mmCIF file of C-alpha atoms in Angstrom:
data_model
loop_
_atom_site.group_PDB
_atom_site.id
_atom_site.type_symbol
_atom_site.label_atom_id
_atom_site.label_comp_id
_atom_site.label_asym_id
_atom_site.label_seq_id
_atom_site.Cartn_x
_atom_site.Cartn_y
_atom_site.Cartn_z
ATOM 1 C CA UNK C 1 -156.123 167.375 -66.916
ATOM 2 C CA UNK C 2 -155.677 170.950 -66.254
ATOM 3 C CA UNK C 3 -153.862 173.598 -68.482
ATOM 4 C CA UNK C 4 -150.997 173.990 -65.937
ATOM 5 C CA UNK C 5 -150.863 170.509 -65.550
ATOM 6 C CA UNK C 6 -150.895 169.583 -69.389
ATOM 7 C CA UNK C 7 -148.332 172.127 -69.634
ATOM 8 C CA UNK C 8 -145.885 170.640 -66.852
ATOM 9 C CA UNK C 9 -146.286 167.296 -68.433
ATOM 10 C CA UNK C 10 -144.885 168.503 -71.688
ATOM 11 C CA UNK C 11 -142.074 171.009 -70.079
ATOM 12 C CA UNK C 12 -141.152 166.675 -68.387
ATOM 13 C CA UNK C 13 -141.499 164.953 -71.611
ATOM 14 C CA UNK C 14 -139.007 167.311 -73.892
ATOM 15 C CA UNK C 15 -136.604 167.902 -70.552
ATOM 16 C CA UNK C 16 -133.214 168.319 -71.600
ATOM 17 C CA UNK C 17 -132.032 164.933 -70.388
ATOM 18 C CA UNK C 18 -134.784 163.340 -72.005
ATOM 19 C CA UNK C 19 -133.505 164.867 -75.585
ATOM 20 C CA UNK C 20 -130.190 164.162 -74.842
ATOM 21 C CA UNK C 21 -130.874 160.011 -74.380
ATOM 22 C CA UNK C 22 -133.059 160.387 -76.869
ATOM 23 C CA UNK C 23 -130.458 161.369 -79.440
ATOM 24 C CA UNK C 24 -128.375 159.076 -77.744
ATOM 25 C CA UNK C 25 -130.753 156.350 -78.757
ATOM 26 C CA UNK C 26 -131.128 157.313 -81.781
ATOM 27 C CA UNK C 27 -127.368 157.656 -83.019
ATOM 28 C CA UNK C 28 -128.214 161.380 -83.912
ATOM 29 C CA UNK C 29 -124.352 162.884 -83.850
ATOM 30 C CA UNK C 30 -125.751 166.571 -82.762
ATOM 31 C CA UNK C 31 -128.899 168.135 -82.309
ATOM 32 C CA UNK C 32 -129.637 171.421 -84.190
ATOM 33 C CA UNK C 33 -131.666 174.521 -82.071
ATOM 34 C CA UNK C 34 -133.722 175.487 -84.764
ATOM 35 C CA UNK C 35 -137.153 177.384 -86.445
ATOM 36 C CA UNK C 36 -137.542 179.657 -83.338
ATOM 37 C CA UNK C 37 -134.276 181.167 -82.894
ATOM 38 C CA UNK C 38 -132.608 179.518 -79.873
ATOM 39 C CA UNK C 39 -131.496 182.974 -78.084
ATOM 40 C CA UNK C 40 -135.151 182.975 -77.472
ATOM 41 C CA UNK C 41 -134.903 180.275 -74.833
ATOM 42 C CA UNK C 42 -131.345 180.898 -74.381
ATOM 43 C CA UNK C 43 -131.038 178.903 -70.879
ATOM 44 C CA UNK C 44 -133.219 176.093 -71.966
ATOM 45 C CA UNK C 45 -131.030 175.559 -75.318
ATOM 46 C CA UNK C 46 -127.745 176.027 -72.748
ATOM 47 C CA UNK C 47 -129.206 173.163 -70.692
ATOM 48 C CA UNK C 48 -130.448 170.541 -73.398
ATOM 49 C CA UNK C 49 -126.599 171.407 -75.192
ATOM 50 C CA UNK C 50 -124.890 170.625 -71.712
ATOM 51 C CA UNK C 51 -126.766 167.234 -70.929
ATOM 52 C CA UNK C 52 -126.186 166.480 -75.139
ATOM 53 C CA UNK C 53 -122.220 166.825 -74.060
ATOM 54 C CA UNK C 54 -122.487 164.703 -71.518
ATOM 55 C CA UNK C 55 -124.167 161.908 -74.033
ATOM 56 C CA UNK C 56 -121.119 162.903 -76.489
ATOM 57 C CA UNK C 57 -123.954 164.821 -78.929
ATOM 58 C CA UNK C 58 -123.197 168.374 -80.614
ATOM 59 C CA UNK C 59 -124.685 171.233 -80.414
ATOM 60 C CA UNK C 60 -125.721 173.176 -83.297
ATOM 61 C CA UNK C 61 -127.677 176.882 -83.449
ATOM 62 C CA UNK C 62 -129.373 177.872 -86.168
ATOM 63 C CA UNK C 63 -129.838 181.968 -85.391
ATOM 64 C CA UNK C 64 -130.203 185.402 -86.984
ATOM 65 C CA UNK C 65 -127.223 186.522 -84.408
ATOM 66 C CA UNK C 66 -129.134 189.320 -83.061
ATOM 67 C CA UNK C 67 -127.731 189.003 -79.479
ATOM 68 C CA UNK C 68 -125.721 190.923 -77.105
ATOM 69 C CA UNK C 69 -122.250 190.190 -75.661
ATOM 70 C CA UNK C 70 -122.927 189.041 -72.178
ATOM 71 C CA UNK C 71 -125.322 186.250 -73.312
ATOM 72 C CA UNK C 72 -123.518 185.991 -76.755
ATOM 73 C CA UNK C 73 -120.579 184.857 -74.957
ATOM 74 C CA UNK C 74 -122.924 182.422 -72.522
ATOM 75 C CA UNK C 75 -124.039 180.839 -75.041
ATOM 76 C CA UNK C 76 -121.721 180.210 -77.743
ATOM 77 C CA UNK C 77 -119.474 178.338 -75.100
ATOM 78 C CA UNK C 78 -122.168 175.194 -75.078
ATOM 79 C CA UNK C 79 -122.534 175.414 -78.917
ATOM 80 C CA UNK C 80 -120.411 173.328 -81.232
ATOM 81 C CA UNK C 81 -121.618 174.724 -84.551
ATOM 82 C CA UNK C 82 -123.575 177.950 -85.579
ATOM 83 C CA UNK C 83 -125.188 178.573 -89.208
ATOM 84 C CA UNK C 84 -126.304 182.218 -88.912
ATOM 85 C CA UNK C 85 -128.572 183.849 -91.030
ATOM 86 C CA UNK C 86 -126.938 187.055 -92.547
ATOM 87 C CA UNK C 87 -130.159 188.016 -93.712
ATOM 88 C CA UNK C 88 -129.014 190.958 -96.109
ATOM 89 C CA UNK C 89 -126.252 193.692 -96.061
ATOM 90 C CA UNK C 90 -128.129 196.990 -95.759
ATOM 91 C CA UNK C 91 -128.815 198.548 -92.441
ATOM 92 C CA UNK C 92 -131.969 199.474 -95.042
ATOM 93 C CA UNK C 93 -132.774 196.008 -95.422
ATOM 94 C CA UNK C 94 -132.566 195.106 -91.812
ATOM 95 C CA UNK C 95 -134.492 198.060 -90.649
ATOM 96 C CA UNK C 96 -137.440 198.088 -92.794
ATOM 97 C CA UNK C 97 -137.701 194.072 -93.525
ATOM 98 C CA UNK C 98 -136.291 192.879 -90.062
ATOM 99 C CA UNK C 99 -136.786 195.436 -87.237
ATOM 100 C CA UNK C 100 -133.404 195.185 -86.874
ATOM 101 C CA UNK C 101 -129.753 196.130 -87.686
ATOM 102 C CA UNK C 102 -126.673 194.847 -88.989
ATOM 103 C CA UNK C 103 -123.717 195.949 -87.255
ATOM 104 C CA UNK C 104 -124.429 193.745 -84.283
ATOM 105 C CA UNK C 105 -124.906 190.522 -86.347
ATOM 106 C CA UNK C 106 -121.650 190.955 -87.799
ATOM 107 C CA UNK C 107 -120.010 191.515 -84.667
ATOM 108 C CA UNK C 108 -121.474 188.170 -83.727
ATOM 109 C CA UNK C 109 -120.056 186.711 -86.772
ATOM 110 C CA UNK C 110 -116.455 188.148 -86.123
ATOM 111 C CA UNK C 111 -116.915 186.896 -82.401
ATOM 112 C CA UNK C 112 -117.676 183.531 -83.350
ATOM 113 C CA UNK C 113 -114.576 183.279 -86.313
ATOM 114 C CA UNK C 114 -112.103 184.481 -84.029
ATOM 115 C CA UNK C 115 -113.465 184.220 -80.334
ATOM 116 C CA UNK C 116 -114.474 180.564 -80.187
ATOM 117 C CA UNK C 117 -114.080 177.199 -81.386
ATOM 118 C CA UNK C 118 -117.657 177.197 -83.346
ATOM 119 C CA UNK C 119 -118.158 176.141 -86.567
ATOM 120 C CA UNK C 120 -119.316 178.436 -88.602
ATOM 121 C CA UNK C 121 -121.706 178.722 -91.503
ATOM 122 C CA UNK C 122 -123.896 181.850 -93.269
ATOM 123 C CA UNK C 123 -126.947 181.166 -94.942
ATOM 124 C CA UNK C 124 -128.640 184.871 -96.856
ATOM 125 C CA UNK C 125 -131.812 184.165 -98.648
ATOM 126 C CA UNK C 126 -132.140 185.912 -101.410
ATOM 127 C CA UNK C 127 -135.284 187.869 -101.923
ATOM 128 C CA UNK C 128 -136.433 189.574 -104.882
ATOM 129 C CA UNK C 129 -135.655 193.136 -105.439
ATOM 130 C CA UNK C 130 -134.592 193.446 -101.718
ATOM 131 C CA UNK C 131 -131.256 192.090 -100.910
ATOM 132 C CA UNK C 132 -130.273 190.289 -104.167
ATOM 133 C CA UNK C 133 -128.647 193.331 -106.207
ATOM 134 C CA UNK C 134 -124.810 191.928 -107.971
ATOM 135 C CA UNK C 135 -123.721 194.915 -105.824
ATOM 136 C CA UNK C 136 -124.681 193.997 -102.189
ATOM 137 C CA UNK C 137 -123.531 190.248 -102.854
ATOM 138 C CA UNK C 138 -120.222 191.784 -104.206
ATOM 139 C CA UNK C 139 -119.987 193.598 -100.597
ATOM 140 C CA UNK C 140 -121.360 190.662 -98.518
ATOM 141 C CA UNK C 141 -118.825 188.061 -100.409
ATOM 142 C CA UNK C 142 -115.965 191.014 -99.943
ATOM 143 C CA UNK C 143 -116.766 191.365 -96.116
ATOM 144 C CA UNK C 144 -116.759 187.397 -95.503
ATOM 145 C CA UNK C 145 -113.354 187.349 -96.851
ATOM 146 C CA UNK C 146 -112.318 189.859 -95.477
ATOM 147 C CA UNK C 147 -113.093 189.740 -91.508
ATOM 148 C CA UNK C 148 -113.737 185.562 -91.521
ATOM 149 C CA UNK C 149 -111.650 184.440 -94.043
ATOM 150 C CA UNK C 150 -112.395 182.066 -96.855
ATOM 151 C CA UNK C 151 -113.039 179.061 -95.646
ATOM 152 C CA UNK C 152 -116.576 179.800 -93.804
ATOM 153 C CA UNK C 153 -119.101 178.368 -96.120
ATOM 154 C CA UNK C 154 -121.534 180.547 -97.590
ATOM 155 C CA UNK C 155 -125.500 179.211 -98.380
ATOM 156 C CA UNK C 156 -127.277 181.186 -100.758
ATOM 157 C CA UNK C 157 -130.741 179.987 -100.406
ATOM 158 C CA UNK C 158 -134.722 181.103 -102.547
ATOM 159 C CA UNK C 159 -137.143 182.578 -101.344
ATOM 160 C CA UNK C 160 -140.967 181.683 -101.864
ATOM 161 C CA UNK C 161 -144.039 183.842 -100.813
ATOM 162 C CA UNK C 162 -144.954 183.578 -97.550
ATOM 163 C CA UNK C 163 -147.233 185.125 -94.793
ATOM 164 C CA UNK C 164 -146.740 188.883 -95.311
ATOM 165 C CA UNK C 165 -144.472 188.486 -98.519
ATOM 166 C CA UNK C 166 -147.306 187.211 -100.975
ATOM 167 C CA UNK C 167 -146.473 189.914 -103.018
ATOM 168 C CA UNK C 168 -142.752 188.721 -104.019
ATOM 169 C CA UNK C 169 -141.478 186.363 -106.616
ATOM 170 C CA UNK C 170 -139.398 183.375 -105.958
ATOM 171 C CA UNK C 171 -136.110 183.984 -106.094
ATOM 172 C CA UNK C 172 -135.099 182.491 -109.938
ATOM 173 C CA UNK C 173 -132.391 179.871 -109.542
ATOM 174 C CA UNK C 174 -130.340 181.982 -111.700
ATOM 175 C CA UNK C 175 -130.088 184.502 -109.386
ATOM 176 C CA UNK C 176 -128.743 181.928 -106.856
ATOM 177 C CA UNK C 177 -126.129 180.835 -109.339
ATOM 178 C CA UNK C 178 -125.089 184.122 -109.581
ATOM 179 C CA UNK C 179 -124.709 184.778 -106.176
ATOM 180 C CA UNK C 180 -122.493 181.594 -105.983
ATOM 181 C CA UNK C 181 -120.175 183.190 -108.441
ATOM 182 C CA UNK C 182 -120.006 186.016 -107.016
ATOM 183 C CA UNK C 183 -118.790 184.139 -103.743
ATOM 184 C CA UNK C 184 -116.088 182.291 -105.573
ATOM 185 C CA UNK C 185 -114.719 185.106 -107.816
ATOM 186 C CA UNK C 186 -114.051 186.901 -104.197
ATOM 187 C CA UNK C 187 -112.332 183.940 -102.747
ATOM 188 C CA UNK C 188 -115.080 182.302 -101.310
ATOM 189 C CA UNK C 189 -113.686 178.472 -100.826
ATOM 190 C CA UNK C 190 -117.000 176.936 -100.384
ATOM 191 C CA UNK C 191 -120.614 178.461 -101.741
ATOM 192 C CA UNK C 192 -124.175 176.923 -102.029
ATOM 193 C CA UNK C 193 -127.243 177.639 -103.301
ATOM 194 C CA UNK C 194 -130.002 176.263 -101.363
ATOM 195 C CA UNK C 195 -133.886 175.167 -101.779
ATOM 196 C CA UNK C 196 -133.266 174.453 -105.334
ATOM 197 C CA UNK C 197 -132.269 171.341 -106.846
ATOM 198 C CA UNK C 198 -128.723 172.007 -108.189
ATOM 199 C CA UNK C 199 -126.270 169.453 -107.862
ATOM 200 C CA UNK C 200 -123.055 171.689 -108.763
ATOM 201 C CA UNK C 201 -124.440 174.544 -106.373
ATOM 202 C CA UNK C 202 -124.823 172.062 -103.651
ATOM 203 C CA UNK C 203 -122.039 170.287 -103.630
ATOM 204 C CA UNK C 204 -118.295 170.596 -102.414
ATOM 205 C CA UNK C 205 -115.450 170.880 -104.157
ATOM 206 C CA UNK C 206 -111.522 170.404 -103.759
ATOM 207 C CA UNK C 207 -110.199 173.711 -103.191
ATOM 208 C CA UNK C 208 -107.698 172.902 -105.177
ATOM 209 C CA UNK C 209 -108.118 170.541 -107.729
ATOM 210 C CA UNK C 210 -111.766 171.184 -107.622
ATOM 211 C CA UNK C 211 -112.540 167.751 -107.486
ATOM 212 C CA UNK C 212 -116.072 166.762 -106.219
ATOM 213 C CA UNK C 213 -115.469 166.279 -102.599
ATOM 214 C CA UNK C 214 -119.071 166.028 -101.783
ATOM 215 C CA UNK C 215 -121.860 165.339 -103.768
ATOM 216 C CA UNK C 216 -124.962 166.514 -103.428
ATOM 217 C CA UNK C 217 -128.435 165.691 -104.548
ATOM 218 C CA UNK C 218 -131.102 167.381 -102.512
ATOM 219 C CA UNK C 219 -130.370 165.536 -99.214
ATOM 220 C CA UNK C 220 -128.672 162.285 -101.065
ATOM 221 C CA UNK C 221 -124.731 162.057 -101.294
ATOM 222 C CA UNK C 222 -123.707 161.134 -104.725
ATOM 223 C CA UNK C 223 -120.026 161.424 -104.576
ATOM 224 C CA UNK C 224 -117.526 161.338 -101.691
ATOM 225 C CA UNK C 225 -113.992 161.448 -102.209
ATOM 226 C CA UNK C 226 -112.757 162.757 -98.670
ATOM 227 C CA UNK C 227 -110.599 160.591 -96.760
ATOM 228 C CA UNK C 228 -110.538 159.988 -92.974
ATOM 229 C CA UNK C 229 -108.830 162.931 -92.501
ATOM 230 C CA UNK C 230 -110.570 165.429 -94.675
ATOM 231 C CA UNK C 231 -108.466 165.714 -97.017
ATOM 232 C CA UNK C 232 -109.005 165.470 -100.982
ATOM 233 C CA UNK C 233 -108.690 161.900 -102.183
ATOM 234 C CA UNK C 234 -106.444 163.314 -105.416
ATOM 235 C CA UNK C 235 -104.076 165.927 -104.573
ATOM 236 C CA UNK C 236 -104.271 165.921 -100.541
ATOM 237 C CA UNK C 237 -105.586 169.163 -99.857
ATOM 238 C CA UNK C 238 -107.880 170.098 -96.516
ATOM 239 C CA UNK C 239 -111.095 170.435 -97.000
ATOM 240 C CA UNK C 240 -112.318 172.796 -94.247
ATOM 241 C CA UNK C 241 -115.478 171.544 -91.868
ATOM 242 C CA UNK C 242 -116.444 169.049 -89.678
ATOM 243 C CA UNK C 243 -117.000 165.642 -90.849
ATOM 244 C CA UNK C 244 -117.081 161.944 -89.958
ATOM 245 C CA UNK C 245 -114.854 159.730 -91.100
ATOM 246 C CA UNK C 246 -117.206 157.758 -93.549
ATOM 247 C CA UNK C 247 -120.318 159.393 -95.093
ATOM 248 C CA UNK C 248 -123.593 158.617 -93.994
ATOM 249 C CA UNK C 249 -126.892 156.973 -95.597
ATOM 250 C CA UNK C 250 -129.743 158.464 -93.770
ATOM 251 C CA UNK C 251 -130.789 160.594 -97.218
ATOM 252 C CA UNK C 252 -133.681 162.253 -97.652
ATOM 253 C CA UNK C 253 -135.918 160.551 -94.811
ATOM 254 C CA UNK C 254 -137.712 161.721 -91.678
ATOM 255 C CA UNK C 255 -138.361 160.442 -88.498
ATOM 256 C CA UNK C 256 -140.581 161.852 -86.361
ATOM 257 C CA UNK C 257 -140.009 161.206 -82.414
ATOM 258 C CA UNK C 258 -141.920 160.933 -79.656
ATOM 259 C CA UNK C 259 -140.072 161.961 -76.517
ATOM 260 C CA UNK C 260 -140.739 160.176 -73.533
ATOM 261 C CA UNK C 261 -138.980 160.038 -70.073
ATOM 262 C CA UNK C 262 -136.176 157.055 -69.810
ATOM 263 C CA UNK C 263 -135.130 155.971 -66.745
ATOM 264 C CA UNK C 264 -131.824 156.074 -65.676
#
């Protein structure tokens, strides 16, 4: 087979219909755009999120939200969820780490709060000695409450050397409970640390009761004590998000799928 024609024959087998019934098939409730950021192949991610609709799937983009308005706006009306990566809070740390700046991924983070009808999520990982300083995550925690308000969850996740950071540390868990206090002592309803194991840091809590909504364990649930409507089992109060109405039991496994054409 030649190149071109190899090449076809994969664009057919991961068509957008063909993940949509896949997911469909699978009883996957959304499908997240992921790993490459999905503004890179921002009409192919529009197209696979608009047959996933039609299936009754969610969308979900995981993206730095380095984009500009016109497509911004484009494509945050197929998403259903976002978790963006607000990768520091230095135009420093953006220019000399990222080749990029700041000021427009917050405006995508203010467009999204109070433009649209996506769910939103932050995740910063915390590096070393470059964006982990008590004062930036006072400032970062201080502009989230501030401009989205204090329900938008907030994932603070460890770094570990990698490619062209060998010479860094990982990012001590203490520094990622830290951060998480940091978030809550500003009003920050709902903070995580992230590729750690820490059950209290991953897990949600009762805004105001602070009872153990959510339990965490790596990817295992270990409590749940929301009821149908989100709400705290105890004292009634909302928990923000999006949730089913009974917790699921897929865990820690993976599945890995082959996609292949289904006919209608």
């Amino acid at each position: 087979m030649s190149k071109s024609r190899e090449m076809d024959t994969l664009a057919d087998a991961a068509s957008p219909e063909t993940i949509a019934r896949t997911a469909a098939r699978l009883g996957c409730r959304s499908v997240a755009y992921t790993y490459n950021d999905p503004v890179i192949f921002h009409e192919y991610a529009i197209d696979v999120a608009q047959a996933c609709r039609e299936q009754g799937i969610k969308s979900v983009a995981v993206t730095a939200g380095y984009v500009c308005q016109e497509p911004r706006e484009e494509f945050y009306r197929y998403m259903d969820a976002a978790n963006v990566d607000l990768k520091g809070f230095t135009e420093r740390f953006y220019k000399q780490i990222c080749a990029g700046s700041l000021q427009p991924v917050l405006e995508t983070l203010s467009y999204l709060k109070h433009h649209t009808n996506v769910w939103l999520e932050l995740t910063t990982l915390l590096i070393p000695g470059q964006n982990d300083s008590e004062s930036e995550l006072e400032e970062l925690t201080q502009w989230v409450v501030e401009h989205l308000g204090p329900d938008v969850p907030v994932h603070f996740t460890a770094f570990h050397p990698d490619y062209r950071m060998l010479d860094l540390p990982p990012t001590p868990p203490a520094t990622l409970t830290i951060a998480r206090g940091i978030a809550r002592k500003n009003g920050i309803r709902y903070a995580y640390t992230g590729n750690v194991q820490d059950h209290e840091g991953g897990s949600t809590y009762c805004r105001q009761c602070q009872t153990t909504l959510i339990g965490r364990e790596w990817y295992e649930l270990t409590d749940w004590n929301l009821t149908v409507d989100s709400t705290c089992k105890v004292c009634g109060a909302p928990c923000a998000g999006m949730f089913e109405r009974r917790p699921g039991g897929w865990g820690a496994r993976r599945l890995p799928i082959r996609l292949q054409q289904i006919p209608d």
